[in-house]
Amino acid sequence: MKQSIATIALVIAEYEEAVAFYRDAVGFTLIEDTPLAPGKRWVVLAPPGGDGARLLLAKADGPDQQAVIGKQAGGRVMLFLQTDDFDRDHARMQANGVHFLEEPRREAYGTVAVFVDLYGNRWDLIEPQR
């Protein structure tokens, strides 16, 4: 049996601002944007060249979902964006307005820095040690 996590849902406030952030600032590729019911879309993005999980942008529906925007992981790093060139991607993301919470760190497992998305979700940008 072969299984994998194909898609991860991220609760967002608005589609257009989230697509712009992940596509233009982070550098993801827009894979699909399909209208569903009124006010709902199936919006999937993925890192370029990646074969891992994709990100489904899920617009909050109601106060309970709106309350978790930016807090889905309780303030912890929620997602890990792995790269083959930390310095390149860190510089590009900073130039595109992505806010990093710390300076890059060289750890035994690789180079890493925490950044936040437009809602405050924490991500690691990480280049594993070779």
MMTF fields as JSON, N, C-alpha, C and O atoms, coordinates in Angstrom:
{
  "mmtfVersion": "1.0.0",
  "mmtfProducer": "UNKNOWN",
  "numBonds": 519,
  "numAtoms": 520,
  "numGroups": 130,
  "numChains": 1,
  "numModels": 1,
  "chainsPerModel": [1],
  "groupsPerChain": [130],
  "chainIdList": ["A"],
  "bondAtomList": [4, 2, 8, 6, 12, 10, 16, 14, 20, 18, 24, 22, 28, 26, 32, 30, 36, 34, 40, 38, 44, 42, 48, 46, 52, 50, 56, 54, 60, 58, 64, 62, 68, 66, 72, 70, 76, 74, 80, 78, 84, 82, 88, 86, 92, 90, 96, 94, 100, 98, 104, 102, 108, 106, 112, 110, 116, 114, 120, 118, 124, 122, 128, 126, 132, 130, 136, 134, 140, 138, 144, 142, 148, 146, 152, 150, 156, 154, 160, 158, 164, 162, 168, 166, 172, 170, 176, 174, 180, 178, 184, 182, 188, 186, 192, 190, 196, 194, 200, 198, 204, 202, 208, 206, 212, 210, 216, 214, 220, 218, 224, 222, 228, 226, 232, 230, 236, 234, 240, 238, 244, 242, 248, 246, 252, 250, 256, 254, 260, 258, 264, 262, 268, 266, 272, 270, 276, 274, 280, 278, 284, 282, 288, 286, 292, 290, 296, 294, 300, 298, 304, 302, 308, 306, 312, 310, 316, 314, 320, 318, 324, 322, 328, 326, 332, 330, 336, 334, 340, 338, 344, 342, 348, 346, 352, 350, 356, 354, 360, 358, 364, 362, 368, 366, 372, 370, 376, 374, 380, 378, 384, 382, 388, 386, 392, 390, 396, 394, 400, 398, 404, 402, 408, 406, 412, 410, 416, 414, 420, 418, 424, 422, 428, 426, 432, 430, 436, 434, 440, 438, 444, 442, 448, 446, 452, 450, 456, 454, 460, 458, 464, 462, 468, 466, 472, 470, 476, 474, 480, 478, 484, 482, 488, 486, 492, 490, 496, 494, 500, 498, 504, 502, 508, 506, 512, 510, 516, 514],
  "bondOrderList": [1, 1, 1, 1, 1, 1, 1, 1, 1, 1, 1, 1, 1, 1, 1, 1, 1, 1, 1, 1, 1, 1, 1, 1, 1, 1, 1, 1, 1, 1, 1, 1, 1, 1, 1, 1, 1, 1, 1, 1, 1, 1, 1, 1, 1, 1, 1, 1, 1, 1, 1, 1, 1, 1, 1, 1, 1, 1, 1, 1, 1, 1, 1, 1, 1, 1, 1, 1, 1, 1, 1, 1, 1, 1, 1, 1, 1, 1, 1, 1, 1, 1, 1, 1, 1, 1, 1, 1, 1, 1, 1, 1, 1, 1, 1, 1, 1, 1, 1, 1, 1, 1, 1, 1, 1, 1, 1, 1, 1, 1, 1, 1, 1, 1, 1, 1, 1, 1, 1, 1, 1, 1, 1, 1, 1, 1, 1, 1, 1],
  "groupList": [{"groupName": "MET", "atomNameList": ["N", "CA", "C", "O"], "elementList": ["N", "C", "C", "O"], "formalChargeList": [0, 0, 0, 0], "bondAtomList": [1, 0, 2, 1, 3, 2], "bondOrderList": [1, 1, 2], "singleLetterCode": "M", "chemCompType": "L-PEPTIDE LINKING"}, {"groupName": "LYS", "atomNameList": ["N", "CA", "C", "O"], "elementList": ["N", "C", "C", "O"], "formalChargeList": [0, 0, 0, 0], "bondAtomList": [1, 0, 2, 1, 3, 2], "bondOrderList": [1, 1, 2], "singleLetterCode": "K", "chemCompType": "L-PEPTIDE LINKING"}, {"groupName": "GLN", "atomNameList": ["N", "CA", "C", "O"], "elementList": ["N", "C", "C", "O"], "formalChargeList": [0, 0, 0, 0], "bondAtomList": [1, 0, 2, 1, 3, 2], "bondOrderList": [1, 1, 2], "singleLetterCode": "Q", "chemCompType": "L-PEPTIDE LINKING"}, {"groupName": "SER", "atomNameList": ["N", "CA", "C", "O"], "elementList": ["N", "C", "C", "O"], "formalChargeList": [0, 0, 0, 0], "bondAtomList": [1, 0, 2, 1, 3, 2], "bondOrderList": [1, 1, 2], "singleLetterCode": "S", "chemCompType": "L-PEPTIDE LINKING"}, {"groupName": "ILE", "atomNameList": ["N", "CA", "C", "O"], "elementList": ["N", "C", "C", "O"], "formalChargeList": [0, 0, 0, 0], "bondAtomList": [1, 0, 2, 1, 3, 2], "bondOrderList": [1, 1, 2], "singleLetterCode": "I", "chemCompType": "L-PEPTIDE LINKING"}, {"groupName": "ALA", "atomNameList": ["N", "CA", "C", "O"], "elementList": ["N", "C", "C", "O"], "formalChargeList": [0, 0, 0, 0], "bondAtomList": [1, 0, 2, 1, 3, 2], "bondOrderList": [1, 1, 2], "singleLetterCode": "A", "chemCompType": "L-PEPTIDE LINKING"}, {"groupName": "THR", "atomNameList": ["N", "CA", "C", "O"], "elementList": ["N", "C", "C", "O"], "formalChargeList": [0, 0, 0, 0], "bondAtomList": [1, 0, 2, 1, 3, 2], "bondOrderList": [1, 1, 2], "singleLetterCode": "T", "chemCompType": "L-PEPTIDE LINKING"}, {"groupName": "LEU", "atomNameList": ["N", "CA", "C", "O"], "elementList": ["N", "C", "C", "O"], "formalChargeList": [0, 0, 0, 0], "bondAtomList": [1, 0, 2, 1, 3, 2], "bondOrderList": [1, 1, 2], "singleLetterCode": "L", "chemCompType": "L-PEPTIDE LINKING"}, {"groupName": "VAL", "atomNameList": ["N", "CA", "C", "O"], "elementList": ["N", "C", "C", "O"], "formalChargeList": [0, 0, 0, 0], "bondAtomList": [1, 0, 2, 1, 3, 2], "bondOrderList": [1, 1, 2], "singleLetterCode": "V", "chemCompType": "L-PEPTIDE LINKING"}, {"groupName": "GLU", "atomNameList": ["N", "CA", "C", "O"], "elementList": ["N", "C", "C", "O"], "formalChargeList": [0, 0, 0, 0], "bondAtomList": [1, 0, 2, 1, 3, 2], "bondOrderList": [1, 1, 2], "singleLetterCode": "E", "chemCompType": "L-PEPTIDE LINKING"}, {"groupName": "TYR", "atomNameList": ["N", "CA", "C", "O"], "elementList": ["N", "C", "C", "O"], "formalChargeList": [0, 0, 0, 0], "bondAtomList": [1, 0, 2, 1, 3, 2], "bondOrderList": [1, 1, 2], "singleLetterCode": "Y", "chemCompType": "L-PEPTIDE LINKING"}, {"groupName": "PHE", "atomNameList": ["N", "CA", "C", "O"], "elementList": ["N", "C", "C", "O"], "formalChargeList": [0, 0, 0, 0], "bondAtomList": [1, 0, 2, 1, 3, 2], "bondOrderList": [1, 1, 2], "singleLetterCode": "F", "chemCompType": "L-PEPTIDE LINKING"}, {"groupName": "ARG", "atomNameList": ["N", "CA", "C", "O"], "elementList": ["N", "C", "C", "O"], "formalChargeList": [0, 0, 0, 0], "bondAtomList": [1, 0, 2, 1, 3, 2], "bondOrderList": [1, 1, 2], "singleLetterCode": "R", "chemCompType": "L-PEPTIDE LINKING"}, {"groupName": "ASP", "atomNameList": ["N", "CA", "C", "O"], "elementList": ["N", "C", "C", "O"], "formalChargeList": [0, 0, 0, 0], "bondAtomList": [1, 0, 2, 1, 3, 2], "bondOrderList": [1, 1, 2], "singleLetterCode": "D", "chemCompType": "L-PEPTIDE LINKING"}, {"groupName": "GLY", "atomNameList": ["N", "CA", "C", "O"], "elementList": ["N", "C", "C", "O"], "formalChargeList": [0, 0, 0, 0], "bondAtomList": [1, 0, 2, 1, 3, 2], "bondOrderList": [1, 1, 2], "singleLetterCode": "G", "chemCompType": "PEPTIDE LINKING"}, {"groupName": "PRO", "atomNameList": ["N", "CA", "C", "O"], "elementList": ["N", "C", "C", "O"], "formalChargeList": [0, 0, 0, 0], "bondAtomList": [1, 0, 2, 1, 3, 2], "bondOrderList": [1, 1, 2], "singleLetterCode": "P", "chemCompType": "L-PEPTIDE LINKING"}, {"groupName": "TRP", "atomNameList": ["N", "CA", "C", "O"], "elementList": ["N", "C", "C", "O"], "formalChargeList": [0, 0, 0, 0], "bondAtomList": [1, 0, 2, 1, 3, 2], "bondOrderList": [1, 1, 2], "singleLetterCode": "W", "chemCompType": "L-PEPTIDE LINKING"}, {"groupName": "HIS", "atomNameList": ["N", "CA", "C", "O"], "elementList": ["N", "C", "C", "O"], "formalChargeList": [0, 0, 0, 0], "bondAtomList": [1, 0, 2, 1, 3, 2], "bondOrderList": [1, 1, 2], "singleLetterCode": "H", "chemCompType": "L-PEPTIDE LINKING"}, {"groupName": "ASN", "atomNameList": ["N", "CA", "C", "O"], "elementList": ["N", "C", "C", "O"], "formalChargeList": [0, 0, 0, 0], "bondAtomList": [1, 0, 2, 1, 3, 2], "bondOrderList": [1, 1, 2], "singleLetterCode": "N", "chemCompType": "L-PEPTIDE LINKING"}],
  "groupTypeList": [0, 1, 2, 3, 4, 5, 6, 4, 5, 7, 8, 4, 5, 9, 10, 9, 9, 5, 8, 5, 11, 10, 12, 13, 5, 8, 14, 11, 6, 7, 4, 9, 13, 6, 15, 7, 5, 15, 14, 1, 12, 16, 8, 8, 7, 5, 15, 15, 14, 14, 13, 14, 5, 12, 7, 7, 7, 5, 1, 5, 13, 14, 15, 13, 2, 2, 5, 8, 4, 14, 1, 2, 5, 14, 14, 12, 8, 0, 7, 11, 7, 2, 6, 13, 13, 11, 13, 12, 13, 17, 5, 12, 0, 2, 5, 18, 14, 8, 17, 11, 7, 9, 9, 15, 12, 12, 9, 5, 10, 14, 6, 8, 5, 8, 11, 8, 13, 7, 10, 14, 18, 12, 16, 13, 7, 4, 9, 15, 2, 12],
  "groupIdList": [1, 2, 3, 4, 5, 6, 7, 8, 9, 10, 11, 12, 13, 14, 15, 16, 17, 18, 19, 20, 21, 22, 23, 24, 25, 26, 27, 28, 29, 30, 31, 32, 33, 34, 35, 36, 37, 38, 39, 40, 41, 42, 43, 44, 45, 46, 47, 48, 49, 50, 51, 52, 53, 54, 55, 56, 57, 58, 59, 60, 61, 62, 63, 64, 65, 66, 67, 68, 69, 70, 71, 72, 73, 74, 75, 76, 77, 78, 79, 80, 81, 82, 83, 84, 85, 86, 87, 88, 89, 90, 91, 92, 93, 94, 95, 96, 97, 98, 99, 100, 101, 102, 103, 104, 105, 106, 107, 108, 109, 110, 111, 112, 113, 114, 115, 116, 117, 118, 119, 120, 121, 122, 123, 124, 125, 126, 127, 128, 129, 130],
  "secStructList": [7, 7, 7, 7, 7, 7, 3, 3, 3, 3, 3, 3, 1, 7, 2, 2, 2, 2, 2, 2, 0, 0, 0, 0, 0, 0, 7, 7, 3, 3, 3, 3, 3, 3, 3, 7, 1, 6, 6, 7, 3, 3, 3, 3, 3, 3, 7, 6, 6, 7, 7, 1, 7, 3, 3, 3, 3, 3, 3, 7, 7, 1, 2, 2, 2, 2, 2, 6, 6, 6, 7, 6, 6, 6, 6, 1, 3, 3, 3, 3, 3, 3, 7, 1, 7, 2, 2, 2, 2, 2, 2, 2, 2, 2, 2, 6, 6, 7, 3, 3, 1, 1, 7, 7, 3, 3, 3, 6, 6, 3, 3, 3, 3, 3, 3, 3, 7, 6, 6, 7, 7, 3, 3, 3, 3, 3, 3, 3, 7, 7],
  "xCoordList": [0.845, 0.0, 0.889, 1.904, 0.493, 1.21, 0.212, -0.835, 0.536, -0.304, 0.575, 1.778, -0.049, 0.654, -0.379, -1.555, 0.069, -0.797, -0.69, 0.369, -1.804, -1.792, -2.08, -1.477, -3.01, -3.456, -3.715, -4.245, -3.335, -3.568, -4.437, -4.105, -5.547, -6.451, -5.967, -5.62, -5.949, -5.578, -6.743, -7.131, -7.301, -8.441, -7.943, -6.994, -8.602, -8.207, -9.401, -10.542, -9.124, -10.194, -10.762, -11.98, -9.902, -10.329, -9.431, -8.217, -10.034, -9.271, -8.209, -7.045, -8.611, -7.68, -6.413, -5.31, -6.564, -5.37, -4.492, -3.266, -5.101, -4.325, -3.601, -2.431, -4.278, -3.633, -2.461, -1.369, -2.68, -1.61, -0.414, 0.727, -0.654, 0.454, 1.234, 2.451, 0.542, 1.251, 1.857, 2.921, 1.212, 1.748, 2.854, 3.95, 2.573, 3.49, 4.596, 5.737, 4.289, 5.299, 6.093, 7.321, 5.388, 6.073, 6.634, 7.676, 5.948, 6.459, 5.813, 6.36, 4.658, 3.954, 3.331, 3.157, 3.006, 2.316, 0.837, 0.476, -0.015, -1.45, -1.784, -1.623, -2.249, -2.536, -3.97, -4.23, -4.903, -6.316, -7.08, -6.796, -8.047, -8.966, -10.324, -10.627, -11.129, -12.407, -13.556, -13.607, -14.476, -15.647, -16.509, -16.684, -17.04, -17.954, -19.286, -19.844, -19.801, -21.04, -20.781, -19.625, -21.832, -21.621, -20.697, -20.937, -19.639, -18.694, -17.642, -16.8, -17.663, -16.687, -15.93, -16.481, -14.634, -13.784, -12.877, -12.608, -12.419, -11.414, -10.107, -9.834, -9.278, -8.051, -6.867, -6.718, -6.032, -4.896, -3.617, -3.531, -2.618, -1.296, -0.255, -0.517, 0.932, 2.02, 3.354, 3.459, 4.368, 5.705, 6.153, 5.798, 6.922, 7.376, 8.302, 9.192, 8.07, 8.936, 8.718, 9.418, 7.76, 7.546, 6.674, 5.82, 6.897, 6.044, 5.402, 4.935, 5.386, 4.804, 3.38, 2.695, 2.948, 1.574, 1.312, 2.206, 0.064, -0.401, -1.204, -1.622, -1.411, -2.124, -3.483, -3.563, -4.552, -5.912, -6.321, -6.355, -6.629, -7.093, -8.6, -9.375, -8.999, -10.399, -10.924, -10.563, -11.78, -12.329, -13.216, -14.094, -12.963, -13.731, -15.214, -15.628, -15.996, -17.443, -18.04, -18.227, -18.329, -18.939, -17.935, -16.726, -18.434, -17.576, -16.601, -15.488, -16.982, -16.063, -14.829, -13.708, -15.032, -13.888, -13.103, -11.874, -13.787, -13.085, -12.189, -11.129, -12.603, -11.829, -10.493, -9.592, -10.342, -9.085, -8.138, -7.034, -8.552, -7.659, -6.374, -6.406, -5.257, -3.952, -3.584, -2.494, -4.474, -4.232, -4.444, -4.627, -4.423, -4.731, -3.767, -4.124, -2.574, -1.589, -1.33, -0.339, -2.197, -2.051, -0.786, -0.261, -0.283, 0.904, 2.22, 3.281, 2.158, 3.368, 3.597, 2.71, 4.798, 5.046, 4.112, 4.043, 3.406, 2.397, 2.863, 2.591, 3.562, 3.953, 5.44, 6.016, 6.046, 7.48, 7.729, 7.434, 8.279, 8.578, 10.039, 10.932, 10.277, 11.637, 12.152, 11.426, 13.405, 14.031, 15.385, 15.996, 15.844, 17.18, 18.196, 19.388, 17.732, 18.627, 18.017, 17.253, 18.369, 17.797, 18.068, 17.151, 19.323, 19.695, 18.919, 18.451, 18.784, 18.031, 16.582, 16.074, 15.919, 14.498, 14.251, 13.267, 15.113, 14.989, 15.081, 14.268, 16.066, 16.246, 15.058, 14.575, 14.581, 13.451, 12.188, 11.449, 11.947, 10.75, 10.795, 9.793, 11.942, 12.071, 11.832, 11.141, 12.395, 12.218, 10.751, 10.319, 9.992, 8.571, 7.666, 6.445, 8.264, 7.478, 7.123, 6.348, 7.664, 7.39, 8.13, 9.311, 7.426, 8.0, 8.577, 7.859, 9.884, 10.563, 10.66, 10.975, 10.389, 10.389, 11.773, 11.966, 12.732, 14.077, 15.077, 14.719, 16.315, 17.398, 17.592, 17.267, 18.117, 18.371, 19.299, 20.242, 18.989, 19.791, 20.384, 19.723, 21.616, 22.258, 22.169, 22.791, 21.398, 21.203, 21.832, 22.219, 21.933, 22.508, 21.705, 22.266, 20.41, 19.543, 19.441, 18.915, 19.936, 19.891, 19.785, 19.952, 19.508, 19.336, 17.85, 17.09, 17.424, 15.995, 15.729, 16.577, 14.558, 14.052, 12.529, 11.935, 11.912, 10.454, 9.917, 10.411, 8.886, 8.186, 6.697, 6.219, 5.973, 4.522, 3.835, 4.334, 2.667, 1.875, 1.046, 1.183, 0.199, -0.54, -1.542, -2.073, -1.818, -2.754, -2.056, -2.702, -0.745, 0.001, 0.367, 1.016, -0.029, 0.397, 1.913, 2.506, 2.527, 3.986, 4.414, 3.831, 5.439, 6.042, 7.542, 8.128, 8.16, 9.615, 10.005, 9.445, 10.96, 11.664, 12.917, 13.699, 13.115, 14.2, 14.912, 14.29, 16.247, 17.083, 17.763, 18.619, 17.396, 17.994, 19.498, 20.021, 20.17, 21.617, 21.843, 21.149, 22.791, 23.075, 24.038, 24.395],
  "yCoordList": [-1.174, 0.0, 1.234, 1.287, 2.222, 3.499, 4.607, 4.699, 5.443, 6.581, 7.822, 7.723, 8.983, 10.236, 11.298, 11.174, 12.325, 13.476, 14.335, 14.882, 14.446, 15.118, 16.609, 17.42, 16.967, 18.349, 18.705, 17.9, 19.913, 20.425, 21.665, 22.585, 21.694, 22.844, 23.914, 23.625, 25.137, 26.287, 27.263, 27.752, 27.547, 28.46, 29.889, 30.331, 30.592, 31.954, 32.895, 32.456, 34.196, 35.192, 35.461, 35.471, 35.676, 36.024, 35.327, 35.242, 34.838, 34.118, 34.973, 34.581, 36.14, 36.925, 37.309, 37.19, 37.768, 38.168, 36.967, 37.083, 35.82, 34.623, 34.096, 33.721, 34.066, 33.634, 34.561, 34.094, 35.855, 36.818, 36.592, 36.631, 36.357, 36.149, 34.888, 34.936, 33.774, 32.513, 32.429, 31.834, 33.005, 32.979, 34.014, 33.684, 35.263, 36.355, 36.55, 36.827, 36.414, 36.652, 35.394, 35.433, 34.271, 33.029, 32.328, 31.677, 32.456, 31.878, 30.566, 29.849, 30.233, 29.012, 29.143, 30.243, 28.004, 27.93, 27.685, 26.816, 28.448, 28.227, 27.023, 27.07, 25.942, 24.693, 24.665, 24.245, 25.118, 25.057, 26.155, 26.475, 26.723, 27.702, 27.487, 28.065, 26.643, 26.238, 26.775, 26.517, 27.517, 27.979, 26.791, 25.825, 26.888, 25.876, 26.542, 27.184, 26.402, 27.079, 28.58, 29.005, 29.383, 30.828, 31.185, 30.799, 31.932, 32.362, 31.337, 31.609, 30.175, 29.111, 28.741, 28.734, 28.43, 28.008, 26.882, 26.755, 26.082, 25.06, 25.634, 25.593, 26.184, 26.887, 26.113, 25.983, 25.603, 24.782, 25.404, 25.769, 25.52, 26.011, 25.004, 24.183, 25.079, 24.184, 24.867, 25.721, 24.499, 25.017, 24.586, 23.497, 25.421, 25.053, 23.839, 23.746, 22.924, 21.749, 20.739, 19.729, 20.994, 20.098, 18.92, 19.002, 17.823, 16.654, 16.258, 15.131, 17.197, 16.941, 17.436, 17.577, 17.695, 18.133, 19.486, 20.319, 19.669, 20.938, 21.669, 21.078, 22.948, 23.797, 24.169, 24.776, 23.801, 24.171, 25.377, 25.309, 26.477, 27.67, 27.541, 27.495, 27.485, 27.272, 28.523, 28.814, 29.259, 30.496, 30.17, 29.31, 30.876, 30.666, 30.868, 31.791, 29.983, 30.025, 30.092, 29.068, 31.287, 31.459, 31.815, 31.729, 32.216, 32.713, 31.685, 32.051, 30.428, 29.421, 29.272, 29.195, 29.231, 29.113, 30.419, 30.395, 31.55, 32.835, 32.963, 33.584, 32.391, 32.488, 31.752, 32.063, 30.79, 30.037, 30.535, 30.009, 31.536, 32.063, 32.556, 33.396, 32.02, 32.387, 31.672, 31.88, 30.834, 30.157, 28.649, 27.992, 28.103, 26.692, 25.778, 24.64, 26.233, 25.413, 25.951, 25.577, 26.815, 27.301, 28.105, 28.105, 28.792, 29.622, 28.918, 29.54, 27.644, 26.882, 26.943, 27.328, 26.559, 26.398, 25.302, 24.214, 25.613, 24.694, 23.952, 22.762, 24.654, 24.087, 24.319, 25.29, 23.418, 23.44, 23.461, 22.496, 24.577, 24.735, 24.381, 25.146, 23.222, 22.743, 23.263, 23.282, 23.684, 24.243, 23.595, 23.029, 23.685, 23.214, 24.35, 24.117, 25.587, 26.744, 27.784, 28.653, 27.675, 28.552, 30.017, 30.837, 30.345, 31.755, 32.388, 33.521, 31.673, 32.182, 32.473, 33.567, 31.484, 31.632, 32.624, 33.362, 32.651, 33.611, 35.035, 35.89, 35.287, 36.626, 37.012, 38.142, 36.093, 36.375, 36.648, 37.588, 35.834, 36.018, 37.341, 38.053, 37.668, 38.959, 40.113, 41.072, 40.029, 41.087, 41.229, 42.307, 40.145, 40.161, 40.457, 40.331, 40.851, 41.299, 40.256, 40.544, 39.045, 38.018, 38.404, 38.749, 38.341, 38.734, 37.524, 36.583, 37.564, 36.527, 36.977, 38.134, 36.06, 36.377, 36.289, 36.676, 35.79, 35.584, 35.598, 35.487, 35.736, 35.601, 34.113, 33.277, 33.775, 32.362, 31.734, 32.355, 30.478, 29.706, 28.497, 27.859, 28.191, 26.968, 25.955, 26.122, 24.922, 23.862, 22.576, 22.499, 21.582, 20.299, 19.679, 18.97, 19.939, 19.356, 20.214, 19.753, 21.468, 22.314, 23.79, 24.188, 24.598, 26.035, 26.321, 25.794, 27.167, 27.369, 28.793, 29.406, 29.307, 30.57, 30.5, 29.955, 31.058, 31.077, 32.338, 33.441, 32.154, 33.291, 33.145, 32.067, 34.246, 34.213, 34.567, 35.363, 33.945, 34.305, 35.545, 36.121, 35.951, 37.198, 37.125, 38.157, 35.933, 35.796, 35.511, 35.488, 35.295, 35.023, 33.569, 33.245, 32.669, 31.272, 31.213, 31.896, 30.398, 30.26, 29.123, 28.038, 29.396, 28.448, 28.399, 29.396, 27.27, 27.174, 27.149, 26.381, 27.983, 27.813, 27.027, 27.473, 25.868, 25.004, 24.357, 23.847, 24.396, 23.628, 22.565, 22.884, 21.299, 20.234, 20.134, 20.439, 19.703, 19.445, 18.313, 17.297, 18.484, 17.422, 16.424, 15.463],
  "zCoordList": [0.0, 0.0, 0.0, 0.694, -0.787, -0.816, -0.515, -1.155, 0.455, 0.797, 0.961, 1.201, 0.828, 1.081, 1.424, 1.081, 2.093, 2.324, 1.075, 0.768, 0.358, -0.931, -0.82, -1.523, 0.072, 0.162, 1.619, 2.384, 1.989, 3.337, 3.211, 2.463, 3.938, 3.902, 4.866, 6.011, 4.397, 5.207, 5.184, 4.123, 6.357, 6.44, 6.244, 6.893, 5.34, 4.97, 5.073, 5.215, 5.001, 5.047, 3.657, 3.481, 2.676, 1.318, 0.3, 0.484, -0.761, -1.783, -2.458, -2.534, -2.948, -3.777, -3.015, -3.548, -1.77, -1.011, -0.68, -0.67, -0.41, -0.091, -1.332, -1.252, -2.459, -3.699, -4.012, -4.338, -3.915, -4.207, -3.289, -3.748, -2.005, -1.073, -1.428, -1.604, -1.534, -1.769, -3.164, -3.333, -4.153, -5.514, -5.683, -6.138, -5.32, -5.645, -4.61, -4.981, -3.343, -2.308, -1.98, -1.901, -1.788, -1.428, -2.654, -2.575, -3.797, -5.034, -5.438, -6.276, -4.862, -5.218, -6.607, -7.131, -7.177, -8.457, -8.195, -7.4, -8.861, -8.771, -9.638, -10.858, -9.013, -9.706, -10.216, -11.343, -9.374, -9.735, -9.017, -7.863, -9.711, -9.122, -9.784, -10.828, -9.151, -9.713, -8.865, -7.663, -9.475, -8.719, -8.286, -9.028, -7.07, -6.543, -6.277, -7.166, -5.078, -4.691, -4.639, -4.627, -4.608, -4.507, -3.33, -2.186, -3.654, -2.629, -2.261, -1.405, -2.876, -2.587, -3.854, -4.954, -3.664, -4.771, -4.285, -3.091, -5.214, -4.952, -5.47, -6.67, -4.536, -4.9, -4.335, -3.12, -5.23, -4.837, -5.375, -6.548, -4.49, -4.866, -4.4, -3.521, -5.001, -4.618, -4.872, -5.753, -4.109, -4.384, -5.779, -6.231, -6.46, -7.807, -7.758, -6.912, -8.679, -8.766, -7.661, -7.601, -6.784, -5.659, -6.012, -6.895, -5.315, -5.491, -4.166, -3.999, -3.233, -1.92, -1.84, -2.854, -0.641, -0.399, -1.05, -1.197, -1.43, -1.986, -0.922, 0.074, -1.142, -0.194, -0.777, -1.845, -0.069, -0.453, 0.379, 1.608, -0.292, 0.406, 0.628, -0.327, 1.886, 2.254, 2.946, 4.086, 2.243, 2.817, 4.015, 3.947, 5.106, 6.337, 6.083, 5.382, 6.67, 6.536, 7.942, 8.598, 8.381, 9.693, 10.771, 10.556, 11.93, 13.009, 13.587, 13.966, 13.663, 14.207, 13.33, 13.834, 12.032, 11.13, 11.076, 11.014, 11.098, 11.095, 12.327, 12.26, 13.43, 14.679, 14.617, 15.396, 13.717, 13.656, 12.572, 12.429, 11.812, 10.776, 11.446, 12.345, 10.991, 11.534, 12.814, 13.347, 13.318, 14.601, 14.508, 15.533, 13.328, 13.167, 13.906, 14.213, 14.197, 14.907, 16.311, 16.939, 16.806, 18.17, 18.41, 19.523, 17.385, 17.541, 17.244, 17.29, 16.943, 16.595, 15.089, 14.327, 14.674, 13.244, 12.753, 13.324, 11.692, 11.175, 9.931, 9.771, 9.059, 7.778, 7.546, 8.038, 6.795, 6.569, 5.071, 4.365, 4.592, 3.18, 2.964, 3.328, 2.371, 2.154, 0.827, -0.167, 0.815, -0.381, -0.636, 0.27, -1.87, -2.202, -2.176, -2.376, -1.929, -1.867, -0.924, -1.343, 0.337, 1.358, 1.051, 1.059, 0.78, 0.586, -0.57, -0.455, -1.666, -2.826, -2.437, -2.684, -1.826, -1.526, -0.39, -0.421, 0.592, 1.694, 1.147, 1.496, 0.296, -0.273, -1.154, -1.072, -1.993, -2.878, -2.075, -2.369, -1.074, -0.259, 0.508, 0.578, 1.076, 1.772, 0.812, 1.154, -0.386, -1.379, -1.787, -2.195, -1.675, -2.028, -0.837, -0.936, 0.292, 1.432, 2.466, 3.378, 2.357, 3.369, 4.649, 4.613, 5.777, 7.068, 7.788, 8.126, 8.016, 8.779, 10.231, 10.512, 11.146, 12.574, 13.188, 14.341, 12.438, 12.963, 11.822, 10.65, 12.19, 11.226, 10.94, 11.783, 9.767, 9.472, 10.511, 11.001, 10.825, 11.786, 11.079, 10.258, 11.398, 10.906, 12.043, 13.092, 11.821, 12.811, 12.288, 11.122, 13.138, 12.729, 11.584, 10.749, 11.541, 10.515, 9.265, 8.252, 9.306, 8.129, 8.464, 9.616, 7.451, 7.609, 7.647, 6.833, 8.603, 8.823, 9.304, 9.952, 8.985, 9.537, 9.51, 8.579, 10.541, 10.646, 9.981, 10.216, 9.137, 8.567, 8.844, 9.195, 8.68, 8.869, 7.557, 6.761, 7.357, 6.193, 6.516, 7.596, 5.597, 5.794, 6.936, 7.346, 7.461, 8.579, 9.905, 10.952, 9.869, 11.093, 11.302, 12.297, 10.389, 10.495, 10.37, 9.535, 11.2, 11.179, 10.27, 10.277, 9.494, 8.572, 8.832, 9.255, 8.588, 8.505, 7.04, 6.258, 6.666, 5.401, 5.774, 6.614, 5.16, 5.597, 4.421, 3.49, 4.494, 3.584, 4.422, 5.247, 4.224, 5.033, 4.825, 3.754, 5.871, 5.782, 4.799, 4.841, 3.935, 2.944, 3.503, 2.821]
}
